[in-house]
PDB file of C-alpha atoms in Angstrom:
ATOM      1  CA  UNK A   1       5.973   1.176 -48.610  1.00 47.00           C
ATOM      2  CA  UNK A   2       3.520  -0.928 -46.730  1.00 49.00           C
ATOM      3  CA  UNK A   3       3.376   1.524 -43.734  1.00 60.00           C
ATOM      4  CA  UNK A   4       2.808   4.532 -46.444  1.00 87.00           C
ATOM      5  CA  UNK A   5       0.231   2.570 -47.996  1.00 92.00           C
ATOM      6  CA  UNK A   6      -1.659   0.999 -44.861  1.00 91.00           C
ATOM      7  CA  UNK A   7      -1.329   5.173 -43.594  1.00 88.00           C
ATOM      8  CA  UNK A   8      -3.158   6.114 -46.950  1.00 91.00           C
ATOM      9  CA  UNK A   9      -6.127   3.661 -46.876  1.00 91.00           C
ATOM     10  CA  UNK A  10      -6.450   4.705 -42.965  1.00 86.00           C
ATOM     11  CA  UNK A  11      -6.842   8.233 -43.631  1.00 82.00           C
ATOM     12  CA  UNK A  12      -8.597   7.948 -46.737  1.00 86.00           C
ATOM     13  CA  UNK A  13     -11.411   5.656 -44.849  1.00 84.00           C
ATOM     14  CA  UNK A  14     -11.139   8.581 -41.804  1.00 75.00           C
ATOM     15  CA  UNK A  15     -12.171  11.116 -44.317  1.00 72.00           C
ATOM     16  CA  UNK A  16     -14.937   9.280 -45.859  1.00 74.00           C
ATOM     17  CA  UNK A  17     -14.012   8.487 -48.739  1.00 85.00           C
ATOM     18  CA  UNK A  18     -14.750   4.662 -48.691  1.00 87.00           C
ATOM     19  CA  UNK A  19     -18.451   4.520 -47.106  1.00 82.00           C
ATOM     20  CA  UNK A  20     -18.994   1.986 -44.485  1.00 82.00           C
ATOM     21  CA  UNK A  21     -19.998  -1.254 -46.148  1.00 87.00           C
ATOM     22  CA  UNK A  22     -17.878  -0.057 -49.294  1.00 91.00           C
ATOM     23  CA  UNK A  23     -15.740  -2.988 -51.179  1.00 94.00           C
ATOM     24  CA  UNK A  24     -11.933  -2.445 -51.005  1.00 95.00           C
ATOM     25  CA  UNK A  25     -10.731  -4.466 -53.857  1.00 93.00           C
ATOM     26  CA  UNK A  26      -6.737  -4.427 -53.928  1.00 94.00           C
ATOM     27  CA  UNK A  27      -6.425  -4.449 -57.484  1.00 94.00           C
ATOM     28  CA  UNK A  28      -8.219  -0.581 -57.378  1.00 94.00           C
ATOM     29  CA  UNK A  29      -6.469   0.323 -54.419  1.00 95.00           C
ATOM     30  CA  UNK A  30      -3.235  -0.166 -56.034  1.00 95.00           C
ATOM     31  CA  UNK A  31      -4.023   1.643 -59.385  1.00 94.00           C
ATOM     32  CA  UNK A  32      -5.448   4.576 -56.540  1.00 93.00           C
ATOM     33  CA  UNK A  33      -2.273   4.791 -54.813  1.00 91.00           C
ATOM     34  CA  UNK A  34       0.253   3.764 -57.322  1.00 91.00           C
ATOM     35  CA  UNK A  35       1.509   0.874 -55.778  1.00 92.00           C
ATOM     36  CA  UNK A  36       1.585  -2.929 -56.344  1.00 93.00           C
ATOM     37  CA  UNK A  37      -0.980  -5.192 -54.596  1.00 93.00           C
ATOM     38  CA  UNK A  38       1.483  -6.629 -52.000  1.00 94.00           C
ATOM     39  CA  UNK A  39       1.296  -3.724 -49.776  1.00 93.00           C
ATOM     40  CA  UNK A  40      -1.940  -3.243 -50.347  1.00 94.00           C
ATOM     41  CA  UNK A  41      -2.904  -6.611 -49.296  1.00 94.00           C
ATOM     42  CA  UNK A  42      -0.524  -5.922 -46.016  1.00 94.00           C
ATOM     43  CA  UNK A  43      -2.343  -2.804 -45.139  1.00 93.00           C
ATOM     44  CA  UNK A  44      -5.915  -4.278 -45.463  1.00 95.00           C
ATOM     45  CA  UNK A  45      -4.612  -7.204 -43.207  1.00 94.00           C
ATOM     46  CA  UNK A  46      -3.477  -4.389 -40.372  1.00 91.00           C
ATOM     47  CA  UNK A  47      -6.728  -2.485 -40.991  1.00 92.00           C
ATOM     48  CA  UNK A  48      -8.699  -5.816 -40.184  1.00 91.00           C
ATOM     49  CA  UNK A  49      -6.309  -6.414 -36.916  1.00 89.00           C
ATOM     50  CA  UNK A  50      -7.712  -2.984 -36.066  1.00 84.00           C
ATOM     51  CA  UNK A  51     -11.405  -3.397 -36.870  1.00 83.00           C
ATOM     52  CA  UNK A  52     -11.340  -0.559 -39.526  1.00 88.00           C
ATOM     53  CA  UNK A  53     -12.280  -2.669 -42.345  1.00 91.00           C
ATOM     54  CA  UNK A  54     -13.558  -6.215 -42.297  1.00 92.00           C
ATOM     55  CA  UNK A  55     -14.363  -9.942 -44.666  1.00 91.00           C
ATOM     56  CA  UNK A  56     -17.552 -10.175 -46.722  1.00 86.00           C
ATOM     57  CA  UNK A  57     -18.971 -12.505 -48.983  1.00 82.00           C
ATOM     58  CA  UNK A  58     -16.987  -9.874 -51.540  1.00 80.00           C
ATOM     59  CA  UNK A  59     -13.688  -9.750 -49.790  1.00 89.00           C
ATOM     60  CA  UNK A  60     -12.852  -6.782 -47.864  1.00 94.00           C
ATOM     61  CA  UNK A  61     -14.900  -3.950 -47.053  1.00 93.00           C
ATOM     62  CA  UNK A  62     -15.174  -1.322 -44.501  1.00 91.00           C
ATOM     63  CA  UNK A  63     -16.920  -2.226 -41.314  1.00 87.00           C
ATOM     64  CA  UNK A  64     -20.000  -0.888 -40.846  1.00 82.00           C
ATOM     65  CA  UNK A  65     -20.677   0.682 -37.412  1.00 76.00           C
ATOM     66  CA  UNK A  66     -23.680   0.349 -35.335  1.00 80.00           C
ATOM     67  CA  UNK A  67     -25.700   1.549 -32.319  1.00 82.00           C
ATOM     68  CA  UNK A  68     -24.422  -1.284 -29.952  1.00 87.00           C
ATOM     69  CA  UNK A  69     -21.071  -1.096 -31.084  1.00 85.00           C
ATOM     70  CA  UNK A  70     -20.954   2.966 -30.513  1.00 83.00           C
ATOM     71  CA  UNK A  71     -22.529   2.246 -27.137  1.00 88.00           C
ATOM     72  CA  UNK A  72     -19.592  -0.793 -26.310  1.00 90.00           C
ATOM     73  CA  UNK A  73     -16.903   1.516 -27.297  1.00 89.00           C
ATOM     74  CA  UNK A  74     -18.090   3.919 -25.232  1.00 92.00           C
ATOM     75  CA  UNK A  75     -18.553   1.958 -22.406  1.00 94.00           C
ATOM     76  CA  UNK A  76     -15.156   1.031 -22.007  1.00 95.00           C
ATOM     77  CA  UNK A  77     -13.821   4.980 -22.857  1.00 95.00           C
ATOM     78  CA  UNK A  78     -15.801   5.728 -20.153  1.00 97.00           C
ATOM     79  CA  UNK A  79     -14.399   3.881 -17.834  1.00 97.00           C
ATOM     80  CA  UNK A  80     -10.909   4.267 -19.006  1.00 98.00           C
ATOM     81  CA  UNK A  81     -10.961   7.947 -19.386  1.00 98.00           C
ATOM     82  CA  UNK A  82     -12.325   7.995 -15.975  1.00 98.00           C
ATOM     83  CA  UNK A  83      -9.463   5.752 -14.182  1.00 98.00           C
ATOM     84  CA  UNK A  84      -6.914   7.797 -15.825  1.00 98.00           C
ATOM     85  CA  UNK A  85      -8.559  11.023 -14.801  1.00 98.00           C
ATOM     86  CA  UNK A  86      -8.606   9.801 -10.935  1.00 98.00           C
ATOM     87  CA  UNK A  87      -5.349   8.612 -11.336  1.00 98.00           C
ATOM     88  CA  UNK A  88      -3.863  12.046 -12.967  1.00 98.00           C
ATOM     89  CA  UNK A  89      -5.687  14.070  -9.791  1.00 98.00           C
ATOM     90  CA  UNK A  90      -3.639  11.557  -7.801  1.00 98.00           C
ATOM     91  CA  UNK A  91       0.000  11.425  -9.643  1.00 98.00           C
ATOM     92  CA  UNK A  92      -0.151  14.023 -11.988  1.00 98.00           C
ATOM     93  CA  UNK A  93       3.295  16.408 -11.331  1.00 98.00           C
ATOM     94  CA  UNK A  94       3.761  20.173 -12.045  1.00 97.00           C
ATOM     95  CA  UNK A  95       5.147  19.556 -15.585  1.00 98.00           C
ATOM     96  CA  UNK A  96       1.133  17.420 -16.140  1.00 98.00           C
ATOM     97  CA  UNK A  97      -0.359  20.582 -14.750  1.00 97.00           C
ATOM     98  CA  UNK A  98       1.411  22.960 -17.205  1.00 97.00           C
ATOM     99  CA  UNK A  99       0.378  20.491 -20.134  1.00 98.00           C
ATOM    100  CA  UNK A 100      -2.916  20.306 -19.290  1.00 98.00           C
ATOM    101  CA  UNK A 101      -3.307  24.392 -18.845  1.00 97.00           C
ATOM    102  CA  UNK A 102      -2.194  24.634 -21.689  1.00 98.00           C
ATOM    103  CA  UNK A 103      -3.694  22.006 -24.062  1.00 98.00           C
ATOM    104  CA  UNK A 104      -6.892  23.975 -22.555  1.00 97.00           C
ATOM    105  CA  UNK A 105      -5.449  27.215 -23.126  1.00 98.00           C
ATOM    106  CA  UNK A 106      -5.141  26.084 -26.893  1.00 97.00           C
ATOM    107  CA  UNK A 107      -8.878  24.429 -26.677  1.00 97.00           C
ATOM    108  CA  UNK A 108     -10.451  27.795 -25.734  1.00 97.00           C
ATOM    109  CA  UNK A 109      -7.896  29.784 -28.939  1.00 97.00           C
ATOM    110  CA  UNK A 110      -9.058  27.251 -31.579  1.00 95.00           C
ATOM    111  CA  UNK A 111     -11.474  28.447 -34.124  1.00 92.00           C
ATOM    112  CA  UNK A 112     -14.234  26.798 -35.979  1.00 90.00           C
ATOM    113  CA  UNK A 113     -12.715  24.244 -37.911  1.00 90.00           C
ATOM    114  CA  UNK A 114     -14.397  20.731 -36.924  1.00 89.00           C
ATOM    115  CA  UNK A 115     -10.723  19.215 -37.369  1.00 84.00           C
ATOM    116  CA  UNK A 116      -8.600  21.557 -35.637  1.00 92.00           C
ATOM    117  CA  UNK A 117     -11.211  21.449 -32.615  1.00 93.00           C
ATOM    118  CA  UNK A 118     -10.944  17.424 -32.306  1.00 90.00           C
ATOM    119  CA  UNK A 119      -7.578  17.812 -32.720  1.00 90.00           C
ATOM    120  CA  UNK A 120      -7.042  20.287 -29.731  1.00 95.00           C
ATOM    121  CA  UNK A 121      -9.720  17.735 -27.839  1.00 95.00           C
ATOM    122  CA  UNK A 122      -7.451  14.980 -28.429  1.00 92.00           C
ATOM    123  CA  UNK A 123      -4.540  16.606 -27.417  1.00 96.00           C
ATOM    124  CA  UNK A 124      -6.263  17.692 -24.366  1.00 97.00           C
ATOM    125  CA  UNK A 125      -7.255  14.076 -23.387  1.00 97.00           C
ATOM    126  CA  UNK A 126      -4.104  12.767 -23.832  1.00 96.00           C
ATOM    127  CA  UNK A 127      -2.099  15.026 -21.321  1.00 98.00           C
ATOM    128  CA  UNK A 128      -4.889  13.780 -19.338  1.00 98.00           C
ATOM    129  CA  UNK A 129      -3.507  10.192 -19.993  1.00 98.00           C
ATOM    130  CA  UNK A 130      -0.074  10.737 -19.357  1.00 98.00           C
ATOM    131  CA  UNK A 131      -0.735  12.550 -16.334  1.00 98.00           C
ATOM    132  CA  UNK A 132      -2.106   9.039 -14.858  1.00 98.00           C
ATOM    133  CA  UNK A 133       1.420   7.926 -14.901  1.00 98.00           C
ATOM    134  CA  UNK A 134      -0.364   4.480 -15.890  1.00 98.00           C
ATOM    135  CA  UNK A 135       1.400   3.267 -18.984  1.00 97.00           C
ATOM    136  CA  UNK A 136      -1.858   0.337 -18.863  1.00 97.00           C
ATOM    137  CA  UNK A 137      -4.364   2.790 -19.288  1.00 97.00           C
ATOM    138  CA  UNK A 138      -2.395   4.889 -21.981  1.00 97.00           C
ATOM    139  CA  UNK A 139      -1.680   1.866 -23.895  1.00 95.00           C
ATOM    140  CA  UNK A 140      -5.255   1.137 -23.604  1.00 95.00           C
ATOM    141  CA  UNK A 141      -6.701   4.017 -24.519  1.00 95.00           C
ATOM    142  CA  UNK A 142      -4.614   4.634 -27.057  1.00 90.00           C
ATOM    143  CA  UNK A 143      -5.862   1.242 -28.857  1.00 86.00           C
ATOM    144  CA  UNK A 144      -9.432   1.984 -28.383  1.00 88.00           C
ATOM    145  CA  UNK A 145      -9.065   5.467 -30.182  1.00 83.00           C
ATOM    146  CA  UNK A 146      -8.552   3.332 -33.180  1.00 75.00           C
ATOM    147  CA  UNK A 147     -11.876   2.309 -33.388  1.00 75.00           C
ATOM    148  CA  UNK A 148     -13.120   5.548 -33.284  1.00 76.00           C
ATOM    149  CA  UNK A 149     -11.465   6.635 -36.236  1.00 69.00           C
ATOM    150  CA  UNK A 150     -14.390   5.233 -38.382  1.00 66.00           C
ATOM    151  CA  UNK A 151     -16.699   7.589 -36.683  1.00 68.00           C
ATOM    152  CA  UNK A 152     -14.631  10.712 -38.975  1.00 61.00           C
ATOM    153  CA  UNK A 153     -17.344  13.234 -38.007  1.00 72.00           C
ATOM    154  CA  UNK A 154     -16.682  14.828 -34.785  1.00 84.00           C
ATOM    155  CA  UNK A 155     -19.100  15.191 -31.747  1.00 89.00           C
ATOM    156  CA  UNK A 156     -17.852  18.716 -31.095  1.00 91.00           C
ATOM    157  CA  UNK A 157     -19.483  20.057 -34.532  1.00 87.00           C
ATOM    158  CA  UNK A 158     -22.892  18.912 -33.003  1.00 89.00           C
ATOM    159  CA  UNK A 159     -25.103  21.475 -31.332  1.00 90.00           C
ATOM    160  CA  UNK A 160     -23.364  23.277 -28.232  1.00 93.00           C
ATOM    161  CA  UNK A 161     -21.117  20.365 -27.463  1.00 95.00           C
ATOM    162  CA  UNK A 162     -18.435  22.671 -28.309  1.00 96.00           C
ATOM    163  CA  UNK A 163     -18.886  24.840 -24.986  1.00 96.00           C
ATOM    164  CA  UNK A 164     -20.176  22.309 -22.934  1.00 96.00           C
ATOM    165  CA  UNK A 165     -16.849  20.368 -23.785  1.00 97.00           C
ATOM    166  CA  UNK A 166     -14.575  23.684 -22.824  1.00 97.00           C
ATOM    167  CA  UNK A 167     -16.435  23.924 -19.190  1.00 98.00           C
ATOM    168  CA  UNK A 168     -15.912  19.946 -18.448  1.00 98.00           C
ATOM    169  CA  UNK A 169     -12.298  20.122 -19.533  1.00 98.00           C
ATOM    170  CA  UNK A 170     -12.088  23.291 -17.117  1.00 98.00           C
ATOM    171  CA  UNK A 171     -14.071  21.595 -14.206  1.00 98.00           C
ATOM    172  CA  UNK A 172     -11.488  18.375 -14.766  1.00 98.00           C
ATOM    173  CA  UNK A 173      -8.800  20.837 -14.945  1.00 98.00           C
ATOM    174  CA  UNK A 174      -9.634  22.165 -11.038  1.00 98.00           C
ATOM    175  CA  UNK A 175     -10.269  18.805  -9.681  1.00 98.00           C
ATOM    176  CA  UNK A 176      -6.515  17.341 -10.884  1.00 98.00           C
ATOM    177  CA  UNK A 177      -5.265  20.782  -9.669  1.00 97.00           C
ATOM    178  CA  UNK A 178      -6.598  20.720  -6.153  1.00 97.00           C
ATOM    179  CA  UNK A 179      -5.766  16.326  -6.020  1.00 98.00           C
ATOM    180  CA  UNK A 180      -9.638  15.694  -5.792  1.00 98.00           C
ATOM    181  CA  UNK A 181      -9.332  12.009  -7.621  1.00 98.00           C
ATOM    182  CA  UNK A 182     -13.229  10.962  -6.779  1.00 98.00           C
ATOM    183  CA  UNK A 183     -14.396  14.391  -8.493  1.00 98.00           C
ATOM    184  CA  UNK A 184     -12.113  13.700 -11.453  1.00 98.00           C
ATOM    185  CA  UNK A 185     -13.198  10.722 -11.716  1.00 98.00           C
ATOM    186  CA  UNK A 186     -16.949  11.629 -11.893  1.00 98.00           C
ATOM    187  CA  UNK A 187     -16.550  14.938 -14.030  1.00 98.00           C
ATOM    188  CA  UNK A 188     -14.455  12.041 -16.726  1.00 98.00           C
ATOM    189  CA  UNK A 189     -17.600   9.800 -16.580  1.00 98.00           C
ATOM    190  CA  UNK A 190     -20.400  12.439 -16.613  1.00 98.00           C
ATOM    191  CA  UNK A 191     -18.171  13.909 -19.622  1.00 97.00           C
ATOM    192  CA  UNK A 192     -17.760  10.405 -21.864  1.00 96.00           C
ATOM    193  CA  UNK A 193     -21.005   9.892 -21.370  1.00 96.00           C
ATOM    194  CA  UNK A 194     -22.401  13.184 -22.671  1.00 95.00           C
ATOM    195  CA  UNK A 195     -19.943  12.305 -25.794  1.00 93.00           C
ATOM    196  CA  UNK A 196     -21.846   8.616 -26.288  1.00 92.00           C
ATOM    197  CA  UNK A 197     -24.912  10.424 -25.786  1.00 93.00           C
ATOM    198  CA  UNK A 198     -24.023  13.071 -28.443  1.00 92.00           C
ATOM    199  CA  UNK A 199     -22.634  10.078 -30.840  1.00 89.00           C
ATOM    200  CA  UNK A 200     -26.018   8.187 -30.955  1.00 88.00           C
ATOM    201  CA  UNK A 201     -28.205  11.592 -31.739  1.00 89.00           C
ATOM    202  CA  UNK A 202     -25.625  12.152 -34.331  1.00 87.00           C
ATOM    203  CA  UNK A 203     -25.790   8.591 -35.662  1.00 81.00           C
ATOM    204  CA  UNK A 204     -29.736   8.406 -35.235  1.00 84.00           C
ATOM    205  CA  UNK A 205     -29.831  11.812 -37.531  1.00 84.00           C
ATOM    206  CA  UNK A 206     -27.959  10.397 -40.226  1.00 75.00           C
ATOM    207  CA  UNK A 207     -30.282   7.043 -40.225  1.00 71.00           C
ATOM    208  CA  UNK A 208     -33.438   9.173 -40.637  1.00 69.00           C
ATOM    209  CA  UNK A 209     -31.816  11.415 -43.218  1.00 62.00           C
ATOM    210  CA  UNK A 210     -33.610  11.037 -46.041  1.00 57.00           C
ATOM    211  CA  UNK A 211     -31.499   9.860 -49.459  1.00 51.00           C
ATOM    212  CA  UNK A 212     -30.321  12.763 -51.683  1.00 45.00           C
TER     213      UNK A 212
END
């Protein structure tokens, strides 16, 4: 019950429907989900371990993001995604190359839903991963992707990152497939950092918007 409910309050922050700074009062989260406040109070306490939600002078809220902490975050993907992307031109077998062709195949079919398109992305980036062989960096990734989940909308909804996203997978794609480690490695970090660069316009548009 506590995994259901911690899985609940994770998704339903993902979607927006707590707003960063919001209160998350257990006695309301349990009447929302239908649940006692025991495994409420256990999923709050995992959602803290995971920087989702944080203590305020009110209890628990959700954490609000900010311009240093998208640019931290990012700092580490990019040199994560970049390691595992010289280390997958390096290690990556046959079976890697067939995932990855085809998480890209499925990229370039998927339509215009912002979900199904970061969905495809994500898939895409972690055949990437495994192909490292580096169980370090896939743990590691893996465990920063959770702070990204507060960020719910997507960089590929913004402008033409869509297609620039497609031709970087495809130029990453060639370098694994021809063992060129150094230009996987700098196709990863000149594509992370066009996604940071992407996340701050998007976050910088939504501080000027004016309120409804």
């Amino acid at each position: 019950m506590a995994t259901s409910v911690y899985e609940r309050v994770r998704e339903a922050i993902v979607r927006g429907e707590f707003a960063p700074g919001e209160a998350l009062g257990e006695m309301a989260l349990a009447r929302k989900f239908g649940t006692s406040r025991t495994p409420v109070r256990e999923a709050l306490h995992r959602l803290e371990i995971e920087a989702i939600v944080e203590r305020s002078a009110r209890g628990v809220r959700v954490r609000v993001s900010s311009p240093e902490e998208i640019l931290d975050i990012y700092e580490v993907r990019i040199t994560l995604e970049s390691a595992a992307a010289r280390a997958a031109a390096s290690r990556a077998t046959e079976l890697d190359r067939v995932r990855l062709r085809a998480a890209q195949d499925a990229m370039i079919a998927t339509g215009d839903s912002p979900v199904e398109r970061a969905d495809a992305n994500r898939v895409f980036h972690e055949a990437v991963w495994q192909a490292s062989h580096s169980a370090t960096l896939v743990d590691l990734l893996h465990r920063l992707n959770v702070h990204l989940i507060r960020y719910p909308s997507t960089t590929l909804a913004h402008g033409n990152r869509w297609k620039e996203v497609l031709r970087e997978h495809e130029e990453l794609l060639e370098a694994i497939e021809q063992r060129d480690p150094q230009r996987a490695h700098d196709i990863a970090e000149h594509h992370m950092a066009g996604a940071r660069e992407v996340r701050l316009r998007m976050y910088a548009e939504k501080e000027n918007r004016p309120e409804s």
